[in-house]
Short mmCIF file of N, CA and C in Angstrom, two decimals:
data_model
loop_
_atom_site.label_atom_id
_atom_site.label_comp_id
_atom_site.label_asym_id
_atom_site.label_seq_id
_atom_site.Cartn_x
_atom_site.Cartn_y
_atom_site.Cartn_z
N UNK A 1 68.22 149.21 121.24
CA UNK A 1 68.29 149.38 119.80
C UNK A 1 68.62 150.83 119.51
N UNK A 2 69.37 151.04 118.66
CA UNK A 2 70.17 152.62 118.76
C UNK A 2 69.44 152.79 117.12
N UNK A 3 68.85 154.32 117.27
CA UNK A 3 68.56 154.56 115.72
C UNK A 3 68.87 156.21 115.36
N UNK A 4 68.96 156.31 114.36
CA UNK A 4 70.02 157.36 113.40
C UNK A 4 70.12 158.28 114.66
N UNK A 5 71.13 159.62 114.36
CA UNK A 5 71.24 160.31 115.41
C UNK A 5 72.08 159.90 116.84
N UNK A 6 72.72 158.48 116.70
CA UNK A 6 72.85 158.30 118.26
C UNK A 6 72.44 157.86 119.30
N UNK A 7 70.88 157.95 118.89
CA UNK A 7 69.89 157.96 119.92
C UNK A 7 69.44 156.35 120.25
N UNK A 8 68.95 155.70 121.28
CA UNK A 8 68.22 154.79 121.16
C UNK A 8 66.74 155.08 120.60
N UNK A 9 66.05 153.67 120.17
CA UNK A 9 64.52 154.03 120.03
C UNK A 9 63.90 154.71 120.79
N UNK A 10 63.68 154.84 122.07
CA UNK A 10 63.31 155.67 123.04
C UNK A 10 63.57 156.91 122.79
N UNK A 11 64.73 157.34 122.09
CA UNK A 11 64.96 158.73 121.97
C UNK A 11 65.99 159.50 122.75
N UNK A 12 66.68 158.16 123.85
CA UNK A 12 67.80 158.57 124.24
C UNK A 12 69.38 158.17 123.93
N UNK A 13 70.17 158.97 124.32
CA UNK A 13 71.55 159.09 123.55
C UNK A 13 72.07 157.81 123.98
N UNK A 14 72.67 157.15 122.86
CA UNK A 14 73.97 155.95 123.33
C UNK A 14 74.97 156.46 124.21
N UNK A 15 74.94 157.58 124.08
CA UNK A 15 75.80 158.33 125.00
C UNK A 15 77.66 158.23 124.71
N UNK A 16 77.76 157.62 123.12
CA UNK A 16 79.20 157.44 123.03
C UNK A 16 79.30 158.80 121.51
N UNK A 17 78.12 158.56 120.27
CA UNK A 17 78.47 159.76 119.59
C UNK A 17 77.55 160.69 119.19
N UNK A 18 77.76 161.79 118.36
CA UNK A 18 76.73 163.10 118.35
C UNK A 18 75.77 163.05 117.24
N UNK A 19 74.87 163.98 117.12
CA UNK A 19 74.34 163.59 116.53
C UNK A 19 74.41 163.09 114.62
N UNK A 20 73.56 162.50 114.26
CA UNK A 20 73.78 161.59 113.11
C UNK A 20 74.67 160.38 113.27
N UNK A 21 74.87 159.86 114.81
CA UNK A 21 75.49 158.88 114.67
C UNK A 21 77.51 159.62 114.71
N UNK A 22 77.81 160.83 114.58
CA UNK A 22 79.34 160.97 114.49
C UNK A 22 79.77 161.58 115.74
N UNK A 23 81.02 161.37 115.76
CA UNK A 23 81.51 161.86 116.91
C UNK A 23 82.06 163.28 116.02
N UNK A 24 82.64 163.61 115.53
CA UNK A 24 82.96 164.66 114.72
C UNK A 24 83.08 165.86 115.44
N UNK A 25 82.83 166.85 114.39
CA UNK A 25 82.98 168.02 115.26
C UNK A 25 81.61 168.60 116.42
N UNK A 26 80.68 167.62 116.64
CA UNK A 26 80.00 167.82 117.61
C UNK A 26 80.69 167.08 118.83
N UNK A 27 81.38 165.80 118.87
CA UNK A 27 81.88 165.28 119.71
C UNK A 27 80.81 164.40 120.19
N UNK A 28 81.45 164.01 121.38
CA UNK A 28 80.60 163.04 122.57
C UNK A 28 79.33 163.73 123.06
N UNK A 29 78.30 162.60 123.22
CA UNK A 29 77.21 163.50 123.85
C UNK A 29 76.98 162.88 125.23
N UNK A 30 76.76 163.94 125.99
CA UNK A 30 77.23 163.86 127.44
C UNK A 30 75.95 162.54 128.08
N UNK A 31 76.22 161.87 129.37
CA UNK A 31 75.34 161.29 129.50
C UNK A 31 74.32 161.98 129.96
N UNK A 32 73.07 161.09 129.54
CA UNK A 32 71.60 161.58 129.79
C UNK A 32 71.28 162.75 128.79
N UNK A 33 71.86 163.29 127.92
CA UNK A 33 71.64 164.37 127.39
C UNK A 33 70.66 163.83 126.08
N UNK A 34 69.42 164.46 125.73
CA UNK A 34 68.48 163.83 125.58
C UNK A 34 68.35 164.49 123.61
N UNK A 35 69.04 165.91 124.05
CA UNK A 35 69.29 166.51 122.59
C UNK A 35 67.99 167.86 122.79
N UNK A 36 68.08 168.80 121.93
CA UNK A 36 66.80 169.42 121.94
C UNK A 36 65.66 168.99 121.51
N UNK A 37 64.66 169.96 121.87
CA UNK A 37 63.12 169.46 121.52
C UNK A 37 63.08 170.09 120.50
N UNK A 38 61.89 169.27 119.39
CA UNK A 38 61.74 169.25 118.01
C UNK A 38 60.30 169.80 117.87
N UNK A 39 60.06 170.78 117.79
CA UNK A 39 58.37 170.77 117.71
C UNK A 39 57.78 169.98 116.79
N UNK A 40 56.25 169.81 116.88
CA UNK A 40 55.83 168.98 116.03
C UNK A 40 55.35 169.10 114.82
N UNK A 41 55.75 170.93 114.62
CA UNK A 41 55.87 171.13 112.82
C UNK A 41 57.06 170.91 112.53
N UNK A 42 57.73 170.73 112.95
CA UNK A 42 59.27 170.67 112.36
C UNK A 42 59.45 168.87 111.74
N UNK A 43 58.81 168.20 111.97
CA UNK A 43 58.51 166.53 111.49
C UNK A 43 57.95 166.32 111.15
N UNK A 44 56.60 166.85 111.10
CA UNK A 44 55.37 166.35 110.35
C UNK A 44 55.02 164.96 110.92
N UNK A 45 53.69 164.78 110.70
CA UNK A 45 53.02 163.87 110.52
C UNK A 45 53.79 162.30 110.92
N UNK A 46 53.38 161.63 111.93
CA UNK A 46 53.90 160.17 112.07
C UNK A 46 53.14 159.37 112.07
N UNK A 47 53.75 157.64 111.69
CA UNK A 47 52.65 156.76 111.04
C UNK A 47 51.89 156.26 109.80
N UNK A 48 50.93 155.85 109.83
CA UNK A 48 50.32 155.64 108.31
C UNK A 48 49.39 155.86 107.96
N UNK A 49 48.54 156.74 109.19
CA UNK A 49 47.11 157.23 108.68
C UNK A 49 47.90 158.52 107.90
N UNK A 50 47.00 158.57 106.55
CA UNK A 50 46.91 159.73 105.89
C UNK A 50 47.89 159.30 105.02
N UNK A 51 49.07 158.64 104.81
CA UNK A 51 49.81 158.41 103.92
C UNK A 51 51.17 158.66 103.41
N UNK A 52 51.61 159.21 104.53
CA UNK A 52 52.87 159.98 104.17
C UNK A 52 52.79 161.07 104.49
N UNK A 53 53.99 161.93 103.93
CA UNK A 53 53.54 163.36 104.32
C UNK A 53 54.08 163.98 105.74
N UNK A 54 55.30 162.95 106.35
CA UNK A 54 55.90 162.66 107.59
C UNK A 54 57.24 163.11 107.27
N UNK A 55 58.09 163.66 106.05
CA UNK A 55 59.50 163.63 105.85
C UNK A 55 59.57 164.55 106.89
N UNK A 56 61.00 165.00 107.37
CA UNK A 56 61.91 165.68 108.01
C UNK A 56 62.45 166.63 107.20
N UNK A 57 62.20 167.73 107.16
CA UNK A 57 62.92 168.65 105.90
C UNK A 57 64.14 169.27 106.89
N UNK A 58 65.35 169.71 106.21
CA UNK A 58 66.52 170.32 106.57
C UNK A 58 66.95 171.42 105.84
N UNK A 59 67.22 172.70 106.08
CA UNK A 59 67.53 173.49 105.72
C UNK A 59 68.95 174.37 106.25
N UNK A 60 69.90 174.92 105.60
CA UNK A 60 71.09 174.90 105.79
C UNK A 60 70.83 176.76 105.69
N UNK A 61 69.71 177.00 105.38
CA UNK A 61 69.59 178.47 105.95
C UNK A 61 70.06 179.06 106.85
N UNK A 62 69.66 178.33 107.96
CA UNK A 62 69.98 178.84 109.47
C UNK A 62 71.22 179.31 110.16
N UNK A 63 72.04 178.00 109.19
CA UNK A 63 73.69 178.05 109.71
C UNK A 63 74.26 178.93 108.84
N UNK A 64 74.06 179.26 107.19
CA UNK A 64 74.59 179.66 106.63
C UNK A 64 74.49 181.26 107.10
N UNK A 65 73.16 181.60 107.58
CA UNK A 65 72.88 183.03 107.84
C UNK A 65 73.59 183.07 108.68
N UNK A 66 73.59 182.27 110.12
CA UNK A 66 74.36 182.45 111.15
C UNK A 66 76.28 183.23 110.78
N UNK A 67 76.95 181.81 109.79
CA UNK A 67 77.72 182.54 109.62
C UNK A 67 78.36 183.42 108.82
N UNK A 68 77.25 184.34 107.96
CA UNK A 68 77.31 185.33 107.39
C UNK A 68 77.15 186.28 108.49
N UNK A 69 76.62 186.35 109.71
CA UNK A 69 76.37 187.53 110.57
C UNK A 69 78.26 187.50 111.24
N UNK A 70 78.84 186.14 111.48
CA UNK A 70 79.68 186.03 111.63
C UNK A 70 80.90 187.17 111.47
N UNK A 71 80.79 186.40 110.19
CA UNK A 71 81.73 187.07 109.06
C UNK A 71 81.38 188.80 109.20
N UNK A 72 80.25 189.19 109.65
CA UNK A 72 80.32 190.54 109.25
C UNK A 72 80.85 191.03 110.69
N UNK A 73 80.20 190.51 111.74
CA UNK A 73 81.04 190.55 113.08
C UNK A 73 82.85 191.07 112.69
N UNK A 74 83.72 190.28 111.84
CA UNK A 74 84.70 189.76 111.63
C UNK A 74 85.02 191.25 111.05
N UNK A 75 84.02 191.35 110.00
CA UNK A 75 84.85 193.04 109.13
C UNK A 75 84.08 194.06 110.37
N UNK A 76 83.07 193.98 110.42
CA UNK A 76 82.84 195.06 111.63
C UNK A 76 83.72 195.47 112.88
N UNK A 77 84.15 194.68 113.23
CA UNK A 77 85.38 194.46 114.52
C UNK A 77 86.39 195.08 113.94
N UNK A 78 87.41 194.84 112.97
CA UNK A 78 88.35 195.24 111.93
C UNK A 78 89.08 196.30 112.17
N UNK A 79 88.07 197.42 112.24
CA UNK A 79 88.52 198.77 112.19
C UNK A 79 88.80 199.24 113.26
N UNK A 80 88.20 198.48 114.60
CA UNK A 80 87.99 199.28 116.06
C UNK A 80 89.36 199.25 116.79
N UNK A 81 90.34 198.81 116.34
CA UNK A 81 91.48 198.77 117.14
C UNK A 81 92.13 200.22 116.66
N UNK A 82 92.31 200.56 115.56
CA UNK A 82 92.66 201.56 114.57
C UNK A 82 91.88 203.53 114.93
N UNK A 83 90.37 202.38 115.34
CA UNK A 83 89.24 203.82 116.05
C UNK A 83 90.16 204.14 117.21
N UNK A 84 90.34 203.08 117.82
CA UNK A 84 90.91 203.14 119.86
C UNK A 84 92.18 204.20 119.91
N UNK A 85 92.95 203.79 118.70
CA UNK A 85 94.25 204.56 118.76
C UNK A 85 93.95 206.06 118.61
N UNK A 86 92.98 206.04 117.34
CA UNK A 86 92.67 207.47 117.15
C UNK A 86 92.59 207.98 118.40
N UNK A 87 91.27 207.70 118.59
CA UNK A 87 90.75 208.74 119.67
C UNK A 87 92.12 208.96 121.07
N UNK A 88 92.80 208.07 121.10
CA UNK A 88 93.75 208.49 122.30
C UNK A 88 94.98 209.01 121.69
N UNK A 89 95.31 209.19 120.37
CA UNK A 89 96.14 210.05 120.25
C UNK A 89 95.99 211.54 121.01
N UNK A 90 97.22 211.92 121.77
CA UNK A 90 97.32 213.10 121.70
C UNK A 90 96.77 213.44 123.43
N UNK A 91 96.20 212.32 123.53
CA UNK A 91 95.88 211.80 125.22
C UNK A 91 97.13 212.44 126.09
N UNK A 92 97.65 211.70 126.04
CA UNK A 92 99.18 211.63 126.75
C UNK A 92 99.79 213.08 127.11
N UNK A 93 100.25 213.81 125.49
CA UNK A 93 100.68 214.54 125.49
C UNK A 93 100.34 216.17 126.42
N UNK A 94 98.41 215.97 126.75
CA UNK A 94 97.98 217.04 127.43
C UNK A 94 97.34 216.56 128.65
N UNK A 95 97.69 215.47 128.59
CA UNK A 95 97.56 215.08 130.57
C UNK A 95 98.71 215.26 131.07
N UNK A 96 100.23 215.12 130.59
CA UNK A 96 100.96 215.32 131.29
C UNK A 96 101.10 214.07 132.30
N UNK A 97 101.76 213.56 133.68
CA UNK A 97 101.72 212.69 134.28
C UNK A 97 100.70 212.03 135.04
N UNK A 98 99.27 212.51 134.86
CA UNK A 98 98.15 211.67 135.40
C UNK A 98 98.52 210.57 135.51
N UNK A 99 98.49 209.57 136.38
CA UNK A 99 98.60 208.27 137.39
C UNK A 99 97.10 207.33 136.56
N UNK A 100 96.22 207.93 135.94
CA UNK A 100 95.07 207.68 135.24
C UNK A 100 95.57 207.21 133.93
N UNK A 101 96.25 207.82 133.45
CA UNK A 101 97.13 207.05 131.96
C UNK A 101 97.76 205.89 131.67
N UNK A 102 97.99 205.76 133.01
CA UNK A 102 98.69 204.09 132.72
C UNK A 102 97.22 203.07 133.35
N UNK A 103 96.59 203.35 134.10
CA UNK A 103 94.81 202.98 134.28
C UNK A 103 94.84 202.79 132.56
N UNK A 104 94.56 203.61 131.99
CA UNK A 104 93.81 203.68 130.75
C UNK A 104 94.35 203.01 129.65
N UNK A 105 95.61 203.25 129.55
CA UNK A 105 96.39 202.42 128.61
C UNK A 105 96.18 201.07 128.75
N UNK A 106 96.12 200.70 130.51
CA UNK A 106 95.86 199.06 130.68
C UNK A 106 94.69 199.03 130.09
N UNK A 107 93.25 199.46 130.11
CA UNK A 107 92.31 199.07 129.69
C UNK A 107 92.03 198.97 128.59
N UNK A 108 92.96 200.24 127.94
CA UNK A 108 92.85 200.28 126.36
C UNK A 108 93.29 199.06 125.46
N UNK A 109 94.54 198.41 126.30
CA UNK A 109 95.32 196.85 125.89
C UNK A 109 94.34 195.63 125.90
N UNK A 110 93.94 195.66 127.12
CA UNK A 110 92.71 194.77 127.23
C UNK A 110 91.43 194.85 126.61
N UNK A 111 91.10 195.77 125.84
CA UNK A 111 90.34 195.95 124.94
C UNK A 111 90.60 195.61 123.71
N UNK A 112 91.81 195.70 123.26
CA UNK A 112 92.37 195.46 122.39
C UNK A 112 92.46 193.57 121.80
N UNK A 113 93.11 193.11 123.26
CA UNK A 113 93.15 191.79 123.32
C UNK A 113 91.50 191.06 123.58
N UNK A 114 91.01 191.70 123.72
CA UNK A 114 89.36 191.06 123.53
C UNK A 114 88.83 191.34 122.33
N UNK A 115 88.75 192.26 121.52
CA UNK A 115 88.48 192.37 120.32
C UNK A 115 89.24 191.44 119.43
N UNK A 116 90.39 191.53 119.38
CA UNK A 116 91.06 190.26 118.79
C UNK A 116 90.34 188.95 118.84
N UNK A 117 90.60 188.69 120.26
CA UNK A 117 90.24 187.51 120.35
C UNK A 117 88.54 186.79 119.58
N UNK A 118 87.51 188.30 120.00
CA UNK A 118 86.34 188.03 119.79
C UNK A 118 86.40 188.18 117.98
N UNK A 119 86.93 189.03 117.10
CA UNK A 119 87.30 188.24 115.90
C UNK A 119 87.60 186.83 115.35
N UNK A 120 88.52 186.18 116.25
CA UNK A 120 89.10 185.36 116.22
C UNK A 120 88.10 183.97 115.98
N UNK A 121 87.34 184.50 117.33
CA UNK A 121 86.31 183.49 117.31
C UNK A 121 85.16 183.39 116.18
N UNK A 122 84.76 184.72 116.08
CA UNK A 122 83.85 184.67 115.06
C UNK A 122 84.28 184.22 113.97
N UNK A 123 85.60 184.38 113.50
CA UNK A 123 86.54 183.96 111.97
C UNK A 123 86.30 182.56 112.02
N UNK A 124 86.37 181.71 113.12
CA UNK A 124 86.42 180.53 113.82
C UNK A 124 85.44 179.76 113.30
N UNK A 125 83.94 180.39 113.90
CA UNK A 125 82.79 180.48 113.90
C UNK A 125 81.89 180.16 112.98
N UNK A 126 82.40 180.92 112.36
CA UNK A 126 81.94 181.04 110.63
C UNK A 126 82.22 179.86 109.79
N UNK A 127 83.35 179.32 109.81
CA UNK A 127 83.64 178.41 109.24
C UNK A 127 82.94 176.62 110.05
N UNK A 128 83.02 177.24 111.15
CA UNK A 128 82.34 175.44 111.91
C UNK A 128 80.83 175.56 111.71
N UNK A 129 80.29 176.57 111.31
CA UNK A 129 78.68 176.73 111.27
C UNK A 129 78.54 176.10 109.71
N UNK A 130 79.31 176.76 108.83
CA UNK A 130 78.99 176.40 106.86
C UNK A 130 79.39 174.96 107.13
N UNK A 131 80.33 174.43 107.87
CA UNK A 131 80.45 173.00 107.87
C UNK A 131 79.43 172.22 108.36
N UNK A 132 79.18 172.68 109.60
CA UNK A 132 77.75 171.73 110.19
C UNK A 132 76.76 171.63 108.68
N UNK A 133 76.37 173.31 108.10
CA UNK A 133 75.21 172.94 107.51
C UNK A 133 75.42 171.67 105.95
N UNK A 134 76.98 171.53 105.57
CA UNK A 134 77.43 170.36 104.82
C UNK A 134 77.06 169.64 105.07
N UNK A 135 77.77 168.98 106.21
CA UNK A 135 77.13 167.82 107.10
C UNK A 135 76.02 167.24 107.03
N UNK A 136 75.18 168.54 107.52
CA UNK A 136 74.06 167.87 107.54
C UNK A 136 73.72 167.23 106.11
N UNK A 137 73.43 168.10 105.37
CA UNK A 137 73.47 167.97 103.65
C UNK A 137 73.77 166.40 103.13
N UNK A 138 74.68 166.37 103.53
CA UNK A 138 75.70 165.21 103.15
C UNK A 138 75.11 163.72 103.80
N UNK A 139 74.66 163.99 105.30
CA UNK A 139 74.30 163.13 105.96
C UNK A 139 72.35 163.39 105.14
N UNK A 140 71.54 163.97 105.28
CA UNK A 140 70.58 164.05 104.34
C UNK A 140 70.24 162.93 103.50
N UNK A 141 71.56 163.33 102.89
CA UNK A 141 71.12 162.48 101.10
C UNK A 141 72.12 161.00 101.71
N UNK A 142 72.53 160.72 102.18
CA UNK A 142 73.28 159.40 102.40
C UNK A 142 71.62 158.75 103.06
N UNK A 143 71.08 159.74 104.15
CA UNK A 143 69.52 158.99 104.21
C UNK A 143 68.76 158.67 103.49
N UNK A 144 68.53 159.91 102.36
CA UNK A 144 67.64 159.82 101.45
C UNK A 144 67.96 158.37 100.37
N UNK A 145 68.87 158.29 100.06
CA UNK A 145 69.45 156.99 99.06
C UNK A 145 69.37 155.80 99.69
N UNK A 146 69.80 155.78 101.48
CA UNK A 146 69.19 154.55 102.22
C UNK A 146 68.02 154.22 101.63
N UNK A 147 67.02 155.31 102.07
CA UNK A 147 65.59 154.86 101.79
C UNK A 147 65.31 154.54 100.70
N UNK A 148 65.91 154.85 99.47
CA UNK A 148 65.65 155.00 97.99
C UNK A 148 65.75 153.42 97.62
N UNK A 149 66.41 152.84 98.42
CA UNK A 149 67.19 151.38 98.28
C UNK A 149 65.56 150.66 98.88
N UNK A 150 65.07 150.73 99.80
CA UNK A 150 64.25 150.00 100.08
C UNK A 150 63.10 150.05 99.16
N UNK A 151 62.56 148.79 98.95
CA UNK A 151 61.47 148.14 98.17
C UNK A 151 60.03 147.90 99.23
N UNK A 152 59.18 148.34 98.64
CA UNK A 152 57.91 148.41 99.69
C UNK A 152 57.08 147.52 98.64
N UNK A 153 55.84 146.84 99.51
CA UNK A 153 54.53 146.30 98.68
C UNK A 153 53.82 147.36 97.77
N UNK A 154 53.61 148.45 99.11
CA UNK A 154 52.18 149.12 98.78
C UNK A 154 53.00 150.39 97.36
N UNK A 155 54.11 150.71 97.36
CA UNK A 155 54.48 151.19 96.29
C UNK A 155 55.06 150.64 94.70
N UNK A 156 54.93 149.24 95.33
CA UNK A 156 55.63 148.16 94.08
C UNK A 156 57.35 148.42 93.94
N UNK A 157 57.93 148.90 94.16
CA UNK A 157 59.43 149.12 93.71
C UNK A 157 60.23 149.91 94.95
N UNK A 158 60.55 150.90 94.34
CA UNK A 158 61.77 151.94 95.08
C UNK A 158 61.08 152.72 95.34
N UNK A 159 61.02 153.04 96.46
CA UNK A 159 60.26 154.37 96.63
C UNK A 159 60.49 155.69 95.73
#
């Protein structure tokens, strides 16, 4: 029996999509992969002693901060290609033929092309993190209205 998430009742993965049930931009979840552990403040309360008081809360804090650090990664990085040049202006001109200059220039390139790149990613980054925390959002309230639909005794109606 497979329930929300992917997961079977047991708590393990169907092993075909990610979590909430999508294959999406989490993809396939690998076999045996069981998902992380949830502590047991993070769920609250299970069952029916006490009455409730068991929801799952979600918060889109986490991701959103995440990719705000992103994004600053993104302008922070910005300038350093522009720093690199500075400082080696003028290099050249008072080494004269050092065999060390073309050493340095290579490293200076490859520095160059990693900073890029590591922008790149973070620009990347930023944007697949604000989406997850949608997602979730989205997937949330498509739960929350499931449940809203069901009719119980002990509450008389809709929850």
């Amino acid at each position: 029996m497979n329930g929300a998430g992917g997961a079977s009742a047991g708590g393990q993965p169907d092993g075909v999509s990610g979590p909430a049930g999508m294959g999406g931009p989490v993809g396939p979840v690998a076999p045996g992969w069981v998902g992380p552990a949830v502590p047991d403040w993070a769920v609250g309360p299970v069952g029916g002693a006490g009455g409730g008081g068991g929801d799952l809360r979600h918060s889109d804090a986490p991701w959103v901060r995440a990719a705000g650090s992103t994004d600053h990664l993104v302008t922070h990085l910005g300038p350093v290609k522009g720093e690199l040049e500075t400082a080696h202006q003028g290099l050249t001109a008072g080494a004269g033929a050092l065999a060390s200059l073309a050493e340095l220039s290579s490293v200076r390139d490859s520095w160059e092309r990693r900073l890029e790149a590591a922008r790149g990613e973070c620009g990347s980054l930023a944007g697949k993190l604000r989406a997850v925390a949608r997602c979730q959002a989205e997937v949330n309230e498509v739960v929350r209205s499931g449940f809203d639909q069901v009719k119980t005794q002990s509450c008389g109606g809709a929850r």
